Short mmCIF file of C-alpha atoms in Angstrom, two decimals:
data_model
loop_
_atom_site.label_atom_id
_atom_site.label_comp_id
_atom_site.label_asym_id
_atom_site.label_seq_id
_atom_site.Cartn_x
_atom_site.Cartn_y
_atom_site.Cartn_z
CA MET A 1 0.80 -32.58 34.40
CA PRO A 2 -2.69 -33.87 34.34
CA TRP A 3 -5.59 -31.48 33.48
CA TYR A 4 -7.44 -31.93 36.57
CA VAL A 5 -4.42 -30.73 38.93
CA PRO A 6 -5.11 -27.22 38.60
CA LEU A 7 -8.91 -27.78 38.64
CA LEU A 8 -8.34 -29.65 42.25
CA ALA A 9 -6.45 -26.64 43.40
CA THR A 10 -9.33 -24.31 42.28
CA ILE A 11 -11.79 -26.29 44.22
CA ALA A 12 -9.66 -26.62 47.22
CA ASN A 13 -9.21 -22.89 47.27
CA SER A 14 -12.09 -21.14 45.88
CA CYS A 15 -14.80 -23.65 47.05
CA ALA A 16 -13.46 -24.78 50.62
CA VAL A 17 -11.01 -22.62 52.14
CA TYR A 18 -11.97 -19.15 50.90
CA PRO A 19 -15.73 -19.31 51.40
CA TRP A 20 -15.05 -20.24 55.07
CA PHE A 21 -12.29 -17.42 55.41
CA LEU A 22 -14.77 -14.98 53.74
CA LYS A 23 -17.80 -15.65 55.71
CA ARG A 24 -15.58 -15.04 59.06
CA TRP A 25 -14.14 -11.94 57.34
CA VAL A 26 -17.32 -10.31 56.43
CA SER A 27 -19.26 -11.73 59.58
CA ASN A 28 -18.83 -7.73 60.47
CA GLU A 29 -19.46 -5.20 57.86
CA ARG A 30 -16.95 -2.85 59.55
CA GLY A 31 -13.93 -2.06 57.54
CA LEU A 32 -15.11 -3.86 54.49
CA LYS A 33 -14.23 -1.07 52.12
CA ARG A 34 -10.64 -0.98 53.47
CA ARG A 35 -10.10 -4.51 53.20
CA LEU A 36 -11.21 -4.90 49.79
CA LEU A 37 -8.89 -2.07 48.89
CA LEU A 38 -5.84 -3.40 50.55
CA GLN A 39 -6.73 -6.93 49.00
CA TYR A 40 -6.85 -5.64 45.58
CA ILE A 41 -3.58 -3.50 46.19
CA PHE A 42 -1.79 -6.64 47.47
CA CYS A 43 -3.02 -8.48 44.43
CA LEU A 44 -1.91 -5.85 41.98
CA ALA A 45 1.51 -5.60 43.44
CA LEU A 46 1.69 -9.47 43.03
CA ALA A 47 0.56 -9.30 39.40
CA LEU A 48 2.98 -6.61 38.66
CA ALA A 49 5.88 -8.69 40.29
CA VAL A 50 4.80 -11.89 38.08
CA PHE A 51 4.70 -9.79 34.89
CA ALA A 52 8.17 -8.33 35.75
CA ALA A 53 9.28 -11.83 36.16
CA VAL A 54 7.97 -13.27 32.98
CA HIS A 55 8.32 -10.46 30.83
CA PRO A 56 11.53 -8.85 32.02
CA GLY A 57 12.26 -5.33 30.20
CA THR A 58 8.64 -5.05 28.99
CA ALA A 59 6.29 -2.24 29.94
CA PRO A 60 3.26 -3.80 31.90
CA GLY A 61 0.16 -4.09 29.71
CA ALA A 62 -3.11 -6.11 29.08
CA PRO A 63 -5.82 -6.07 26.55
CA LEU A 64 -8.44 -3.30 26.94
CA ALA A 65 -11.30 -6.02 27.17
CA LEU A 66 -9.54 -7.70 30.18
CA LEU A 67 -9.14 -4.43 31.81
CA VAL A 68 -12.95 -3.37 31.36
CA LEU A 69 -13.70 -7.09 32.63
CA GLY A 70 -11.40 -6.77 35.74
CA ALA A 71 -13.30 -3.51 36.55
CA ALA A 72 -16.62 -5.13 36.41
CA ASN A 73 -14.92 -7.71 38.69
CA GLY A 74 -14.30 -5.05 41.22
CA PHE A 75 -17.66 -4.41 42.12
CA SER A 76 -18.67 -8.11 41.92
CA VAL A 77 -16.46 -8.76 44.70
CA TYR A 78 -18.10 -6.00 46.89
CA CYS A 79 -21.39 -7.83 45.99
CA GLN A 80 -20.18 -11.29 46.78
CA CYS A 81 -19.27 -10.06 50.21
CA ARG A 82 -22.31 -8.55 50.96
CA ALA A 83 -24.36 -11.53 49.96
CA VAL A 84 -21.79 -13.99 51.67
CA GLN A 85 -22.57 -11.62 54.86
CA ALA A 86 -26.25 -12.11 54.55
CA HIS A 87 -26.32 -15.88 53.73
CA LEU A 88 -23.38 -18.34 52.49
CA SER A 89 -25.34 -21.49 51.83
CA LYS A 90 -28.20 -19.51 50.15
CA PHE A 91 -25.68 -17.53 47.96
CA SER A 92 -23.78 -20.92 46.79
CA LEU A 93 -27.15 -22.52 45.85
CA LEU A 94 -28.18 -19.24 43.58
CA THR A 95 -24.82 -19.04 42.13
CA PHE A 96 -25.48 -21.50 39.29
CA TRP A 97 -26.43 -18.87 36.67
CA ASP A 98 -22.62 -17.96 36.07
CA ASP A 99 -21.71 -21.77 35.31
CA ILE A 100 -25.02 -21.73 32.85
CA LEU A 101 -23.80 -18.57 31.10
CA ALA A 102 -20.14 -19.83 30.77
CA ILE A 103 -21.19 -23.19 29.51
CA ALA A 104 -23.72 -21.95 27.03
CA LEU A 105 -21.10 -19.29 25.76
CA GLY A 106 -18.65 -22.25 25.56
CA TYR A 107 -20.94 -24.31 23.52
CA VAL A 108 -22.00 -21.75 21.22
CA VAL A 109 -19.19 -19.34 20.72
CA LEU A 110 -16.09 -21.81 21.27
CA GLY A 111 -17.76 -24.78 19.74
CA GLU A 112 -16.99 -26.95 22.56
CA ALA A 113 -20.19 -29.16 22.10
CA GLN A 114 -17.74 -31.63 20.42
CA PHE A 115 -16.44 -32.84 23.93
CA ILE A 116 -19.81 -33.97 24.77
CA ASN A 117 -20.12 -37.89 25.08
CA ARG A 118 -22.69 -40.03 26.94
CA TRP A 119 -20.84 -39.92 30.31
CA LEU A 120 -20.40 -36.06 30.37
CA GLY A 121 -24.01 -35.60 29.21
CA ALA A 122 -25.22 -37.97 31.94
CA GLY A 123 -23.13 -35.80 34.37
CA LEU A 124 -24.77 -32.57 33.24
CA VAL A 125 -28.17 -34.24 33.64
CA CYS A 126 -27.48 -35.20 37.31
CA MET A 127 -26.13 -31.85 38.08
CA SER A 128 -29.12 -30.06 36.54
CA VAL A 129 -31.76 -32.14 38.17
CA ALA A 130 -29.67 -32.08 41.57
CA THR A 131 -29.55 -27.99 41.42
CA ALA A 132 -33.17 -27.69 40.68
CA GLY A 133 -33.97 -29.61 43.69
CA LEU A 134 -31.62 -28.05 46.15
CA VAL A 135 -32.93 -24.62 44.88
CA GLY A 136 -36.44 -25.83 45.29
CA SER A 137 -35.61 -27.24 48.69
CA GLU A 138 -34.14 -24.06 49.79
CA ARG A 139 -37.17 -22.34 48.81
CA MET A 140 -39.38 -24.31 50.87
CA ARG A 141 -37.05 -24.24 53.72
CA THR A 142 -37.24 -20.36 53.60
CA ALA A 143 -40.74 -20.23 53.24
CA LYS A 144 -41.10 -22.62 56.49
CA ASN A 145 -38.38 -21.03 58.70
CA GLY A 146 -38.98 -17.40 57.72
CA ASN A 147 -35.27 -16.90 57.05
CA LYS A 148 -35.55 -14.34 54.13
CA VAL A 149 -32.87 -12.24 53.10
CA GLY A 150 -34.43 -9.46 51.00
CA PHE A 151 -34.49 -8.42 47.65
CA ARG A 152 -31.17 -6.52 47.55
CA PHE A 153 -29.37 -9.76 48.35
CA TYR A 154 -30.58 -11.31 45.02
CA ARG A 155 -29.39 -8.10 43.25
CA PHE A 156 -25.99 -8.92 44.54
CA VAL A 157 -26.18 -12.53 43.29
CA LEU A 158 -27.53 -11.62 40.05
CA TYR A 159 -24.49 -9.01 39.38
CA TYR A 160 -21.82 -11.57 40.92
CA THR A 161 -22.83 -14.48 38.77
CA THR A 162 -23.26 -12.44 35.47
CA VAL A 163 -19.63 -11.17 35.84
CA SER A 164 -18.31 -14.50 36.90
CA GLY A 165 -19.96 -16.41 34.08
CA LEU A 166 -18.35 -13.97 31.65
CA ALA A 167 -15.09 -14.05 33.27
CA SER A 168 -15.21 -17.91 33.05
CA PHE A 169 -15.74 -17.67 29.16
CA PHE A 170 -13.03 -15.01 28.58
CA LYS A 171 -10.62 -17.13 30.64
CA ARG A 172 -10.90 -19.95 28.13
CA SER A 173 -10.98 -17.48 25.08
CA LEU A 174 -7.96 -15.63 26.13
CA ALA A 175 -6.27 -18.70 27.01
CA LEU A 176 -7.15 -20.12 23.64
CA ALA A 177 -5.80 -16.95 21.94
CA GLY A 178 -2.47 -17.34 23.72
CA ILE A 179 -2.56 -14.85 26.50
CA SER A 180 -0.10 -15.11 29.21
CA GLN A 181 -0.82 -16.02 32.92
CA ALA A 182 0.85 -12.84 33.88
CA GLU A 183 -1.01 -10.64 31.20
CA TRP A 184 -4.43 -12.36 32.59
CA LEU A 185 -3.27 -11.38 36.10
CA LEU A 186 -2.25 -8.12 35.36
CA GLY A 187 -5.29 -6.94 33.38
CA TRP A 188 -7.75 -8.67 35.88
CA TYR A 189 -6.24 -6.98 38.74
CA GLY A 190 -5.52 -3.64 37.00
CA GLY A 191 -9.09 -3.11 36.01
CA SER A 192 -10.39 -4.33 39.47
CA ILE A 193 -8.27 -1.93 41.22
CA VAL A 194 -9.93 0.93 39.65
CA THR A 195 -13.62 -0.07 40.62
CA VAL A 196 -12.31 -0.88 44.12
CA LEU A 197 -10.94 2.87 44.59
CA ALA A 198 -13.83 4.19 43.32
CA LEU A 199 -15.89 2.04 45.85
CA SER A 200 -13.64 3.27 48.40
CA ALA A 201 -14.21 6.86 47.68
CA TRP A 202 -18.05 6.38 47.04
CA LEU A 203 -19.01 4.06 50.12
CA SER A 204 -20.25 5.73 53.35
CA ASP A 205 -17.41 5.76 56.13
CA ASP A 206 -17.13 2.47 58.04
CA PRO A 207 -18.92 2.66 61.50
CA GLU A 208 -15.63 2.55 63.69
CA SER A 209 -14.30 5.66 61.64
CA THR A 210 -15.36 7.74 64.72
CA ALA A 211 -13.45 5.54 67.27
CA ALA A 212 -10.43 6.52 69.33
CA SER A 213 -7.13 6.84 67.22
CA ASP A 214 -5.56 3.76 69.16
CA GLY A 215 -8.60 1.50 68.22
CA LYS A 216 -8.28 2.64 64.79
CA ARG A 217 -4.74 1.94 64.70
CA VAL A 218 -5.45 -1.66 65.85
CA PHE A 219 -8.38 -2.15 63.52
CA LEU A 220 -6.15 -1.12 60.54
CA ARG A 221 -3.44 -3.53 61.66
CA ARG A 222 -6.22 -6.30 61.56
CA ASP A 223 -7.30 -4.87 58.06
CA VAL A 224 -3.81 -5.38 56.63
CA VAL A 225 -3.39 -8.86 58.10
CA LEU A 226 -6.97 -9.89 57.07
CA ALA A 227 -6.65 -8.31 53.74
CA ALA A 228 -2.97 -9.96 53.01
CA ALA A 229 -4.51 -13.41 54.00
CA SER A 230 -7.49 -12.88 51.50
CA SER A 231 -5.30 -11.75 48.59
CA SER A 232 -3.12 -14.85 48.90
CA PHE A 233 -6.44 -16.96 48.39
CA VAL A 234 -7.85 -14.60 45.69
CA PHE A 235 -4.51 -14.31 43.67
CA ALA A 236 -3.85 -18.28 43.76
CA ASN A 237 -7.35 -18.80 42.57
CA ALA A 238 -7.06 -16.34 39.67
CA TRP A 239 -3.75 -18.23 38.94
CA THR A 240 -4.97 -21.73 39.09
CA SER A 241 -8.49 -21.00 37.49
CA PHE A 242 -6.62 -19.49 34.49
CA TRP A 243 -4.24 -22.51 34.44
CA THR A 244 -7.39 -24.73 34.23
CA ALA A 245 -8.69 -22.70 31.26
CA GLN A 246 -5.44 -23.18 29.47
CA VAL A 247 -5.54 -26.86 29.90
CA ALA A 248 -9.15 -28.19 29.65
CA PRO A 249 -12.48 -26.97 27.84
CA ILE A 250 -14.77 -24.83 29.66
CA THR A 251 -17.49 -27.46 28.93
CA VAL A 252 -15.64 -30.00 30.97
CA PHE A 253 -14.05 -27.83 33.93
CA GLN A 254 -16.93 -25.43 34.41
CA PRO A 255 -19.58 -28.40 35.40
CA VAL A 256 -17.18 -29.66 37.97
CA LEU A 257 -16.50 -26.21 39.47
CA PHE A 258 -20.42 -25.98 39.34
CA VAL A 259 -20.95 -28.91 41.77
CA ALA A 260 -18.22 -28.09 44.11
CA ALA A 261 -19.13 -24.44 44.34
CA MET A 262 -22.65 -25.20 45.02
CA VAL A 263 -22.21 -28.23 47.56
CA ILE A 264 -18.88 -27.56 49.55
CA PRO A 265 -19.76 -23.83 50.34
CA VAL A 266 -23.32 -24.90 51.39
CA LEU A 267 -22.13 -27.51 53.83
CA ILE A 268 -20.07 -24.96 55.43
CA GLY A 269 -22.67 -22.57 55.56
CA LEU A 270 -24.92 -25.09 57.22
CA PHE A 271 -22.81 -26.92 59.60
CA ALA A 272 -19.89 -24.19 60.33
CA PHE A 273 -21.95 -20.85 60.57
CA LYS A 274 -25.16 -22.96 61.61
CA GLU A 275 -27.28 -21.10 59.02
CA ALA A 276 -29.71 -23.96 59.27
CA LYS A 277 -30.80 -26.88 61.56
CA GLY A 278 -29.13 -29.05 59.27
CA LEU A 279 -29.89 -31.16 55.93
CA GLY A 280 -32.54 -33.51 55.43
CA TRP A 281 -32.29 -37.01 53.62
CA LEU A 282 -33.55 -35.38 50.42
CA GLU A 283 -31.04 -32.67 50.51
CA GLY A 284 -28.09 -34.98 51.34
CA ALA A 285 -29.60 -37.33 48.01
CA LEU A 286 -29.45 -34.27 45.79
CA MET A 287 -25.87 -33.29 46.90
CA ALA A 288 -24.62 -36.73 46.41
CA LEU A 289 -26.43 -36.72 43.07
CA ALA A 290 -24.74 -33.57 42.22
CA ALA A 291 -21.21 -35.03 43.32
CA LEU A 292 -21.94 -38.16 40.97
CA GLY A 293 -22.72 -35.84 38.13
CA GLY A 294 -19.44 -33.95 38.46
CA PHE A 295 -17.56 -37.27 38.67
CA LEU A 296 -19.24 -38.33 35.45
CA ALA A 297 -18.40 -35.28 33.64
CA ALA A 298 -14.87 -35.59 34.74
CA TYR A 299 -14.58 -38.95 33.95
CA GLY A 300 -16.41 -38.53 30.48
CA TYR A 301 -13.84 -35.94 29.48
CA HIS A 302 -10.74 -37.99 30.91
CA LEU A 303 -11.91 -41.19 29.21
CA GLY A 304 -12.50 -39.59 25.63
CA TRP A 305 -10.13 -36.80 25.30
CA GLU A 306 -6.40 -35.88 26.23
CA VAL A 307 -5.89 -32.27 26.96
CA GLN A 308 -2.67 -30.46 26.00
CA PRO A 309 -2.00 -27.00 27.01
CA ASN A 310 -2.90 -24.21 24.82
CA ARG A 311 0.16 -21.97 24.94
#
């Protein structure tokens, strides 16, 4: 199967469907900790089922480093929810740090600079220029419209992007080391559930906790439905993103994800949730330049290299 199939599946899910769902899901903070807890209970149950199917008769287990990374992910998901709650399009523009971190680690640690050719290099230049321009444009828009989100928002973004960048790097590293999809999913969600349980105990009670019992039961049913839907998106993304890391170098797929994760959620935030009056011609041109960069990066890799799964 072509290397770009799992990449396209990841983009469709994590850059289009899930950001829209997440924004609607966290548009009201009430019940956030319960939904996160339910979401990761569902994900861990799915991971255990996959592990049992792939490794029948084997006791569930995963590398300690992966469990630690999963634990860090548990808090980063909370940070993502809080940041998206404040401003989806601004959050999407500022998450480029995870891509820079992952790509840099791929160059330095994994030696993937060998995959760079003139097409991929041109794509990286286009995406870098577009990102700088879009971030600058967003700063000017904020200054003009007074649409400020506060320092806490930027702390959420920083933590989320750091963990996300490290996770992308370790996906590729563990894929090269031969870890199975089932082990990845179990370690990722096994670690995440520990942090989410701690957050559930530590965070203050939700506003509706004092509501009437009938209202609480209705809201809990709604929580279960939303968490079940969210867990399906999250689990599918963990599956396809690790699959992508098994069949393509991080220096190739991460720049493409970089563009998709920046442009698509920004458009959703601007137009679906009315987070700004609209795009000017400059922002539109910069997004087109970013998309061109993503195409050049993918084309350059497809032109010069044939990818085989690392199993």
